[in-house]
XYZ file of C-alpha atoms in Angstrom:
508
model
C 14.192 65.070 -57.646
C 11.975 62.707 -55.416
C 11.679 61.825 -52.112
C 14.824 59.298 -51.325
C 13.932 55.598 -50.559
C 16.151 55.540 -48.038
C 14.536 54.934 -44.206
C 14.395 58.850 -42.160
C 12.731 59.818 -39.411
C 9.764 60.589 -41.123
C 9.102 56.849 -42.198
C 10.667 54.288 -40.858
C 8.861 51.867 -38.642
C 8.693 52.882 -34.633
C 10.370 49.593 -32.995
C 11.872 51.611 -29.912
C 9.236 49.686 -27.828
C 8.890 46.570 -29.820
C 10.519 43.965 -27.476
C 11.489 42.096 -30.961
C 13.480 44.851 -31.841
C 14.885 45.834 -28.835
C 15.538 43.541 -25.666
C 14.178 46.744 -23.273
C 10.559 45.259 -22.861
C 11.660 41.767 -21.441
C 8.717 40.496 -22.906
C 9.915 36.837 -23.575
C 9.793 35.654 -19.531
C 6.951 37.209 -17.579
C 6.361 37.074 -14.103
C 3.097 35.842 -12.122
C 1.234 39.025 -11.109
C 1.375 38.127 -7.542
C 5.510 38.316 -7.588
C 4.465 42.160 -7.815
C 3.410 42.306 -4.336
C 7.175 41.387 -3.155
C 9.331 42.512 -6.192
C 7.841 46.373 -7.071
C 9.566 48.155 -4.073
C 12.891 47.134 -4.857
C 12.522 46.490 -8.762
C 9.484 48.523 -10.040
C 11.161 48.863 -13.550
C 11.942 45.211 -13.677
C 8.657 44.394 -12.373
C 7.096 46.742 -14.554
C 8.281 44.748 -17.719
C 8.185 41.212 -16.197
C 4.185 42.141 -15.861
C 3.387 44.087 -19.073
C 1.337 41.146 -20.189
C -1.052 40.705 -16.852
C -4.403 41.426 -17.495
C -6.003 43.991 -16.171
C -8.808 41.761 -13.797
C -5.400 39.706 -12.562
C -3.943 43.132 -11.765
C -6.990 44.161 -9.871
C -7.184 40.813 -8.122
C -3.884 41.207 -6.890
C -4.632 44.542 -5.897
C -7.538 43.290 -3.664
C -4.866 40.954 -2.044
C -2.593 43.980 -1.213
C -5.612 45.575 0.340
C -6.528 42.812 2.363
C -3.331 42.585 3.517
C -2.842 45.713 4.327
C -6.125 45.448 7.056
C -4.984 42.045 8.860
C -1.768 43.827 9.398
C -3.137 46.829 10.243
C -5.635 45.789 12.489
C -3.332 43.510 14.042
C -1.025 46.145 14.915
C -3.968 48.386 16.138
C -5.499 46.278 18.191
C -1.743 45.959 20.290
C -1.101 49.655 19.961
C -1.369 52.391 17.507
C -0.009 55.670 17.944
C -0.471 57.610 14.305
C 0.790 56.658 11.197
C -1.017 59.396 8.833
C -3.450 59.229 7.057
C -5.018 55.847 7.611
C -5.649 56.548 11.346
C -8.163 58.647 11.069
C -10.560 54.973 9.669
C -9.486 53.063 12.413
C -10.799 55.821 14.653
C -13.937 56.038 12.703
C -14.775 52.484 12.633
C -13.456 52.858 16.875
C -16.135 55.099 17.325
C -19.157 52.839 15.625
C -19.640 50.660 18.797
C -23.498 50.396 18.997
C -24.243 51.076 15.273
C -25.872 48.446 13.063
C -23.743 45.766 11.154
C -25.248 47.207 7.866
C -24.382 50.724 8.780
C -20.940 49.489 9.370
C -20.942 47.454 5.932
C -22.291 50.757 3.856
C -19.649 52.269 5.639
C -16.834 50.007 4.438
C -18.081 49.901 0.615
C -18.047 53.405 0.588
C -14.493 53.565 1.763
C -13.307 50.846 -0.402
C -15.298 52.527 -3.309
C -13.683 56.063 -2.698
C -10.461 54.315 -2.569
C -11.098 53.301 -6.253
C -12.229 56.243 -7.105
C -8.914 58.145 -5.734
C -6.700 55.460 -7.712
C -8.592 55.683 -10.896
C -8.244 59.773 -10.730
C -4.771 59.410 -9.889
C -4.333 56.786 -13.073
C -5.897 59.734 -15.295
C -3.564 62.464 -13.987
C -0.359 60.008 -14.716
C -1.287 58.240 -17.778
C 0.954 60.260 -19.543
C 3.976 59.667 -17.957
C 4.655 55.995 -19.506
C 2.084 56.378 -22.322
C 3.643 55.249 -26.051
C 1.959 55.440 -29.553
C -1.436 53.057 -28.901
C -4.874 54.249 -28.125
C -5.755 56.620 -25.520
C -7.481 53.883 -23.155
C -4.445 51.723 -23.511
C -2.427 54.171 -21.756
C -4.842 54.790 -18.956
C -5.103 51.395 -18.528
C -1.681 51.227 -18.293
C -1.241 53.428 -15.403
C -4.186 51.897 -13.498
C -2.714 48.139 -14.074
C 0.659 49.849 -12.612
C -0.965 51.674 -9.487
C -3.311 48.455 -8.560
C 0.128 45.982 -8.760
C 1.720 49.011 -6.368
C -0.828 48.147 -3.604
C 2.447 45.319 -2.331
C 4.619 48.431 -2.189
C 1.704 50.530 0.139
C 1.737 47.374 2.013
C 5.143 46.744 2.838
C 5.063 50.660 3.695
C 2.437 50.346 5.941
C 3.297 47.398 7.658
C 6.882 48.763 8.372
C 5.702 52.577 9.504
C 3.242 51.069 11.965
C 5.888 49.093 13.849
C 8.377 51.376 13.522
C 5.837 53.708 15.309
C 5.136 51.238 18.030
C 8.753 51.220 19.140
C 9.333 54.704 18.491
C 6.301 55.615 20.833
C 6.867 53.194 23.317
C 10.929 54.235 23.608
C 9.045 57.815 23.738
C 6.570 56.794 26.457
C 8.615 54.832 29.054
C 11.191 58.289 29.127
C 7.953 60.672 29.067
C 6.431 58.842 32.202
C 10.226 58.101 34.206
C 10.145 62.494 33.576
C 6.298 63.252 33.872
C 4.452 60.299 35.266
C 2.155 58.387 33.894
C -1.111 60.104 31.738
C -4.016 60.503 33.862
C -6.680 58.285 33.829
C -10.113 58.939 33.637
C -11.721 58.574 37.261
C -15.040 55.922 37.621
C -16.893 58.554 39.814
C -16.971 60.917 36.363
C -19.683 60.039 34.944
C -21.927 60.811 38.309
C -19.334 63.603 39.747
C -19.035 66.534 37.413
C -16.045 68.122 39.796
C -14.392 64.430 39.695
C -14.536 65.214 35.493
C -13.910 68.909 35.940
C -10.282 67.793 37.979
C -9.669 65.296 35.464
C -9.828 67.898 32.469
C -7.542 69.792 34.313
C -4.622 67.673 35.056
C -4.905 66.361 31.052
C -3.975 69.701 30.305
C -1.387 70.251 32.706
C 0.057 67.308 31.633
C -0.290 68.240 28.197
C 1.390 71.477 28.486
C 4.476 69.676 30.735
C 4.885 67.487 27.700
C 4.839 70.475 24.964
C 7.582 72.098 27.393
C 9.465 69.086 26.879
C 9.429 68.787 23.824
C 11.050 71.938 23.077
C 13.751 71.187 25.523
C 17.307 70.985 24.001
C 17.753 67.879 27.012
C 14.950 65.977 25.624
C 15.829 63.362 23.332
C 15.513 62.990 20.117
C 12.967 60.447 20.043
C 10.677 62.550 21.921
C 11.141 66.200 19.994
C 10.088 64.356 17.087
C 7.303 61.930 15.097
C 8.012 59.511 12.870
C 6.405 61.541 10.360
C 9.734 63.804 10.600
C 11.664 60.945 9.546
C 10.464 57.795 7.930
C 6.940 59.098 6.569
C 9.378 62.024 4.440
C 11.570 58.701 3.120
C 8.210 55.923 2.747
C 6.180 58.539 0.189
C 9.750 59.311 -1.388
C 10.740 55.751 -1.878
C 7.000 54.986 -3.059
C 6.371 57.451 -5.722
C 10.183 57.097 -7.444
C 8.550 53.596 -7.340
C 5.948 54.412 -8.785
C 6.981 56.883 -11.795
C 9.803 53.846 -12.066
C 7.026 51.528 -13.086
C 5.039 53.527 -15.118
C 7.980 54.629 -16.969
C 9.753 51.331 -17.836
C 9.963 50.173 -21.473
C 7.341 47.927 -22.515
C 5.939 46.239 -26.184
C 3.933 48.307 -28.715
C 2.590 47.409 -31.941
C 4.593 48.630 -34.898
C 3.245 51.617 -36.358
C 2.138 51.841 -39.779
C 3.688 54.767 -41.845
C 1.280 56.521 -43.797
C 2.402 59.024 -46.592
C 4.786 61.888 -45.730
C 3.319 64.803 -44.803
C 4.393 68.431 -43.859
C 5.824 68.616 -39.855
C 4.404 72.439 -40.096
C 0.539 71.757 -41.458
C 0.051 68.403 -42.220
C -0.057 68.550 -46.165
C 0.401 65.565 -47.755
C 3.965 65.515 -49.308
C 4.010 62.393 -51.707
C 6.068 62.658 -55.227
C 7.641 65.863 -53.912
C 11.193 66.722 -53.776
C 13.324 67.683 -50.619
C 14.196 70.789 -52.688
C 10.855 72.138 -53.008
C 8.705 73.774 -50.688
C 5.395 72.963 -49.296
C 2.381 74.383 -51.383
C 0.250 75.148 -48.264
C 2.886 77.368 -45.998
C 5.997 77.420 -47.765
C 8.172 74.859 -45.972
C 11.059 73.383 -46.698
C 10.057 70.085 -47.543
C 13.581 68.374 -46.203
C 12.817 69.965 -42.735
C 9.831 67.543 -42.881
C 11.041 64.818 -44.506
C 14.509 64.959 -44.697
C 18.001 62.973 -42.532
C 17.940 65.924 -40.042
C 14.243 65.607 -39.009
C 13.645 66.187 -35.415
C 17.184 65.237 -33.953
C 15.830 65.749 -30.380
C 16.184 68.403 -27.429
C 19.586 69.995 -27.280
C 19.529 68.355 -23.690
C 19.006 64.999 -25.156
C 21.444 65.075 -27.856
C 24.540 66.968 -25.354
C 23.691 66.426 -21.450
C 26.489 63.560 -21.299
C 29.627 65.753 -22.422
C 28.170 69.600 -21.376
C 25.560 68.969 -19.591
C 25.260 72.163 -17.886
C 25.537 74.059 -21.192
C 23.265 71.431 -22.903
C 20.679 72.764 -19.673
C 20.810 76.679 -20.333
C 20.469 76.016 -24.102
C 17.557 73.399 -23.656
C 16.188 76.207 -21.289
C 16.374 79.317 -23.441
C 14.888 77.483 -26.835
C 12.595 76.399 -25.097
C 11.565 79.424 -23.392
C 12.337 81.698 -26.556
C 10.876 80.012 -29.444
C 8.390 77.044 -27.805
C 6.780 75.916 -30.919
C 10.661 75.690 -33.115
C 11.713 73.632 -29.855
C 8.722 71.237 -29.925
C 9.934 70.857 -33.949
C 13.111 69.175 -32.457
C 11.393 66.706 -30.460
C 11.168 63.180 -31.296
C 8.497 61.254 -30.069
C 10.472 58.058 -29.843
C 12.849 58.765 -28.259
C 15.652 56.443 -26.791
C 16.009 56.970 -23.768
C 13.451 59.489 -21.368
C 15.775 62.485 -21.180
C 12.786 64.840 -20.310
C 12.630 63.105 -16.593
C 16.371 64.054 -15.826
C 15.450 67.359 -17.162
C 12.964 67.438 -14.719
C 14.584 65.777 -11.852
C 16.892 68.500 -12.469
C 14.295 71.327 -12.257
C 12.760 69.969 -8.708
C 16.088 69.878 -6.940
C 15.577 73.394 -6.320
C 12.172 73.378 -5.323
C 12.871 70.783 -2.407
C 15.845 73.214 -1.331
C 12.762 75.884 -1.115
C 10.616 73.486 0.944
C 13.247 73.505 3.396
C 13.035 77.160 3.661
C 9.928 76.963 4.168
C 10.247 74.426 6.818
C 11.282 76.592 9.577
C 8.681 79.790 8.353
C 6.008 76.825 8.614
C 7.322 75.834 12.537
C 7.234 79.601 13.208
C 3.799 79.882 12.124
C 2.810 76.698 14.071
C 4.490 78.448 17.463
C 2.927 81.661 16.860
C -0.048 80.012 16.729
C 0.555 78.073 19.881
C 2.075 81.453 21.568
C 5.756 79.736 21.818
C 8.545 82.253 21.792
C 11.017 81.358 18.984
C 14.024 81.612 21.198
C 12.420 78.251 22.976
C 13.251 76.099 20.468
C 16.868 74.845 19.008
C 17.564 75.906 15.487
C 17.496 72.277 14.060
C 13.901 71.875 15.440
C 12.807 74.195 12.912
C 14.741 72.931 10.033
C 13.263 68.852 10.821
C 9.715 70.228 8.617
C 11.652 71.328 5.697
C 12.237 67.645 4.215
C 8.679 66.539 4.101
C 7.597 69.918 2.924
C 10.254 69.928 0.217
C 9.209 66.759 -0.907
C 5.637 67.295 -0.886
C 6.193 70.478 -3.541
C 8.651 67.959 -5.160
C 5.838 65.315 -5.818
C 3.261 68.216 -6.666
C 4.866 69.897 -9.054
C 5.728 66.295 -11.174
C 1.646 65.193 -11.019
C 1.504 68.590 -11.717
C 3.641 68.539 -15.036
C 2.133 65.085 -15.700
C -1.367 65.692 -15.457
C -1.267 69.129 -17.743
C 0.493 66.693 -19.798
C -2.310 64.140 -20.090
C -4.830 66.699 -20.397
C -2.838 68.215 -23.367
C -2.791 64.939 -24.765
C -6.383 64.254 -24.681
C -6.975 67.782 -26.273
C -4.414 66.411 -29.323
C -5.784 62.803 -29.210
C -9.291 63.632 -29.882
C -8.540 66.425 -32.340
C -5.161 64.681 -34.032
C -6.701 61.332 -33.570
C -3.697 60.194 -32.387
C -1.760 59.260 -28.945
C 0.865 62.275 -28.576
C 1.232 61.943 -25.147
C 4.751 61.082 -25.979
C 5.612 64.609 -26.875
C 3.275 66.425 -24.444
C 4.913 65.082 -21.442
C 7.950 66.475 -22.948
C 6.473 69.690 -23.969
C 5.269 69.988 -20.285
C 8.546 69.120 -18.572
C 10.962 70.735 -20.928
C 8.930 73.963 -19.891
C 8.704 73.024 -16.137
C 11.761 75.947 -15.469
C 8.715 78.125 -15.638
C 7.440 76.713 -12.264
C 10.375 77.579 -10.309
C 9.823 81.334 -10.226
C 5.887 80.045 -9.364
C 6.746 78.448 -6.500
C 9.570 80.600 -5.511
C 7.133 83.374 -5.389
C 4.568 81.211 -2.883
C 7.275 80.810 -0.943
C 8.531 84.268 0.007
C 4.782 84.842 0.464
C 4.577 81.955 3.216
C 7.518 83.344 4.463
C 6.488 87.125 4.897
C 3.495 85.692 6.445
C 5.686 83.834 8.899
C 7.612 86.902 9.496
C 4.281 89.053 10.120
C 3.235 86.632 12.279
C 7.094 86.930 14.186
C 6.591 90.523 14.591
C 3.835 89.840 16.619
C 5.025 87.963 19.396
C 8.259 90.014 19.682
C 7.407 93.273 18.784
C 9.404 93.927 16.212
C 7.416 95.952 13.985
C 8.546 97.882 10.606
C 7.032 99.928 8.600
C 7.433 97.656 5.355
C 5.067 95.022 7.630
C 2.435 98.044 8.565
C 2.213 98.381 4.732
C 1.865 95.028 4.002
C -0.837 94.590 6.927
C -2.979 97.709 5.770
C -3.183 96.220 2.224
C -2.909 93.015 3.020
C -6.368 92.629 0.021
C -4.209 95.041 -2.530
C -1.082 92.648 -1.639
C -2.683 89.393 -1.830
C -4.639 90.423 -5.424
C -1.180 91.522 -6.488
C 0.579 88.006 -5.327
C -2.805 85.980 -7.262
C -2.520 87.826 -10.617
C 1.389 87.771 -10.720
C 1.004 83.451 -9.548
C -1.902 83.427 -12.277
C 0.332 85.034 -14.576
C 2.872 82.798 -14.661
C 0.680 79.549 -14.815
C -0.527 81.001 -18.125
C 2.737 81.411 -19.589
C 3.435 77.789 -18.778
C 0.175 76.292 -20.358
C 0.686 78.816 -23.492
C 4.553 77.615 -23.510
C 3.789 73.784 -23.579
C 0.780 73.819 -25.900
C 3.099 76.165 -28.054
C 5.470 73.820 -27.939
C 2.971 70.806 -28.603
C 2.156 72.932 -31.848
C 5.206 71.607 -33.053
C 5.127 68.106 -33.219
C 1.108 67.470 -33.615
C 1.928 66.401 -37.448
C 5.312 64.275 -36.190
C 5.461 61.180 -37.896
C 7.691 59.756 -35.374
């Protein structure tokens, strides 16, 4: 018997991104690449697909207008006031503190900041590329994610813009109460500079001021306004709203070349199956040839297939083949697949690992008030719990450039060696496996925890003897915690290149 003529997985033509084939890719009407600075914070995936065609010096043009709007607007709203909007304030007060230095100090300076900036987004591109890459060359998905990150720059804009006047009228609401309470900040006297005791009297009342307003701040009376930053609130939602952005755009459908079929081969070792039956077996390891070749050939994750009738069943199952037999599970893969199941697998799999960065948000405050010598009983109970949202997102958005950039480097391994783009299936492989990091970081966190609780102990005296063992080996402990953390990031990387074993001869 020989190989059926009729189309299977194995080789029929790939037209899930072909905009011909499939209306996803919008690629009939596209969009000026300027329309990206306004459009991509509210429709990245639209956006994404309207601009598939821009090229990539457009894209960086545009990119330079985003940046230079970003400094009028910036500056403009610095030079009236500016009261922190991390990280950017830190150049402002660097360039602040250049008065006297030589315009082509200041120049060298800029380039170098403008060059590092380039630098950042290009490494950033590489760690991503994976995330919306399809079956085309390596370069054309790095590309890719750099054209996407430059036509973001609108979306960092808008961002910026809006947290630096939000800040001005959250710090001046702040200031007006702080000096009708305190009086106004002490300014710095014109005999200084001559009169060291004028200085030395200046110094001092700075810091009694400072620690008035730190006593304030920890009052349950004060307002809300003035226990907290903007960083508490708006920074947490700005980086949240800009990187599901992002991952939106780089994600989104978008045209790819048919792919020519070659001749069937074996899914297990790559021999060449032509003229051979789907009852026979493979000459070179004995496989079935209709588990290569065959109707039933890579149907997809159980999670794909079943998360829209059972999906919590479809999750454990997903989760134990995966875990239990990596390389069979990355034989059930498809690499084009139709719709991205592997993010809501993954979306899934961060939920609780922001629930443990607000866990960790009050051991973090505690550690900041030991530090500072506060007694815990100072502050209300919800002051400690306002740090766990941006540190929950913050191991939210690590652990997904995490999964994506083991992902890319997986697929440049495969590239190079298969010769083809897989990076399809390895960002798959790497966040069908990413259960594996939950233990990881649930393990950092009872160790930032402890710490918080040693730390505790030694403002109120509350000593144990599980915390005297801990502190006398606190080397033995903390070589335990780093080969049990190590540990479990190899069993990840051995679990998704396992499970990239299985698909590296995929046809599809």
């Amino acid at each position: 018997m020989v190989v059926s003529t009729e189309p299977s997985n194995a080789c029929r033509q790939d037209t899930s991104l072909d905009p011909t084939a499939s209306g996803q890719a919008d690629g009939s009407k596209q969009w000026p690449c300027l329309l990206a600075l306004i459009a991509t914070p509210f429709l990245p995936a639209t956006t994404a697909r309207r601009t598939c065609r821009v090229r990539l010096w457009e894209a960086f043009l545009t990119h330079l207008v985003g940046l230079a709007v970003i400094c009028v607007s910036y500056v403009a709203f610095h030079y009236q006031i500016f009261l922190g909007f991390w990280p950017a304030s830190w150049v402002f007060d660097a360039f602040a503190s250049l008065q006297g230095t030589t315009p082509p100090t200041i120049v060298f300076l800029a380039i170098g900041l403008v060059i590092s900036l380039e630098l950042l987004l290009a490494l950033l591109a590489a760690l991503l590329m994976s995330w919306g890459a399809t079956d085309e060359p390596l370069r054309g998905s790095y590309l890719h994610a750099l054209k996407r990150l430059w036509l973001h720059t609108g979306h960092a804009a808008l961002l910026i813009v809006l947290g630096t006047w939000i800040s001005i009228r959250w710090f001046d609401a702040r200031d007006r109460w702080v000096d009708r309470t305190l009086g106004s900040y002490p300014t710095w006297p014109a005999a200084a500079r001559t009169d060291k005791n004028a200085a030395r009297r200046y110094r001092q009342a700075v810091s009694q001021y400072n620690q008035s307003f730190d006593r304030l701040q920890r009052s349950v009376q004060t307002p809300w306004y003035v226990r907290f930053t903007t960083y508490d609130f708006f920074c947490t939602a700005a980086w949240a709203w800009l990187f599901w952005a992002l991952l939106r755009a780089l994600g989104a459908p978008r045209p790819s070349r048919p792919r020519v079929r070659g001749d069937p081969i074996c899914q297990a070792c790559g021999y060449n199956l032509t003229s051979m039956g789907l009852e026979q077996r493979c000459p070179e390891c004995g496989e079935p040839v209709v588990d290569s070749i065959g109707p039933n050939v890579r149907p997809g994750a159980i999670w794909e297939r079943q998360r829209h009738r059972h999906w919590w069943a479809a999750l454990g199952q997903t989760r134990r083949q995966a875990a239990r037999t990596p390389r069979r599970f990355g034989r059930t893969l498809r690499l084009d697949p139709t719709e991205p199941a592997h993010r809501s697998y993954l979306a899934l799999r961060a939920a609780p690992l922001f629930l443990l960065g607000i866990v960790v948000g009050p051991a973090g405050r505690l550690m900041l008030d030991s530090w500072l010598g506060v007694e815990p009983a100072v502050r209300p109970w919800y002051d400690y719990l306002a740090g766990g949202a941006p540190i929950g997102l913050f191991i939210v958005i690590s652990t997904v450039v995490f999964v994506a950039t083991i992902a890319s480097v997986l697929g440049l391994a495969y590239g190079f060696w298969r010769g083809r783009n897989l990076m399809r299936g390895t960002i798959q492989a790497a966040a069908y496996q990413a259960h594996v990091l939950v233990p990881w970081t649930a393990v950092a966190t009872l160790s930032f925890i402890c710490r918080a609780a040693l730390l505790r102990s030694k403002i109120t005296g509350m000593w144990t003897d599980a915390f005297r063992v801990v502190r006398a080996n606190a080397p033995l402990f903390f070589y335990l915690w780093l080969i049990f953390v190590g540990a479990i990031l190899l069993l990840y990387l051995w679990r998704t290149n396992k499970t990239c074993q299985g698909f590296q001869y995929a046809a599809d």
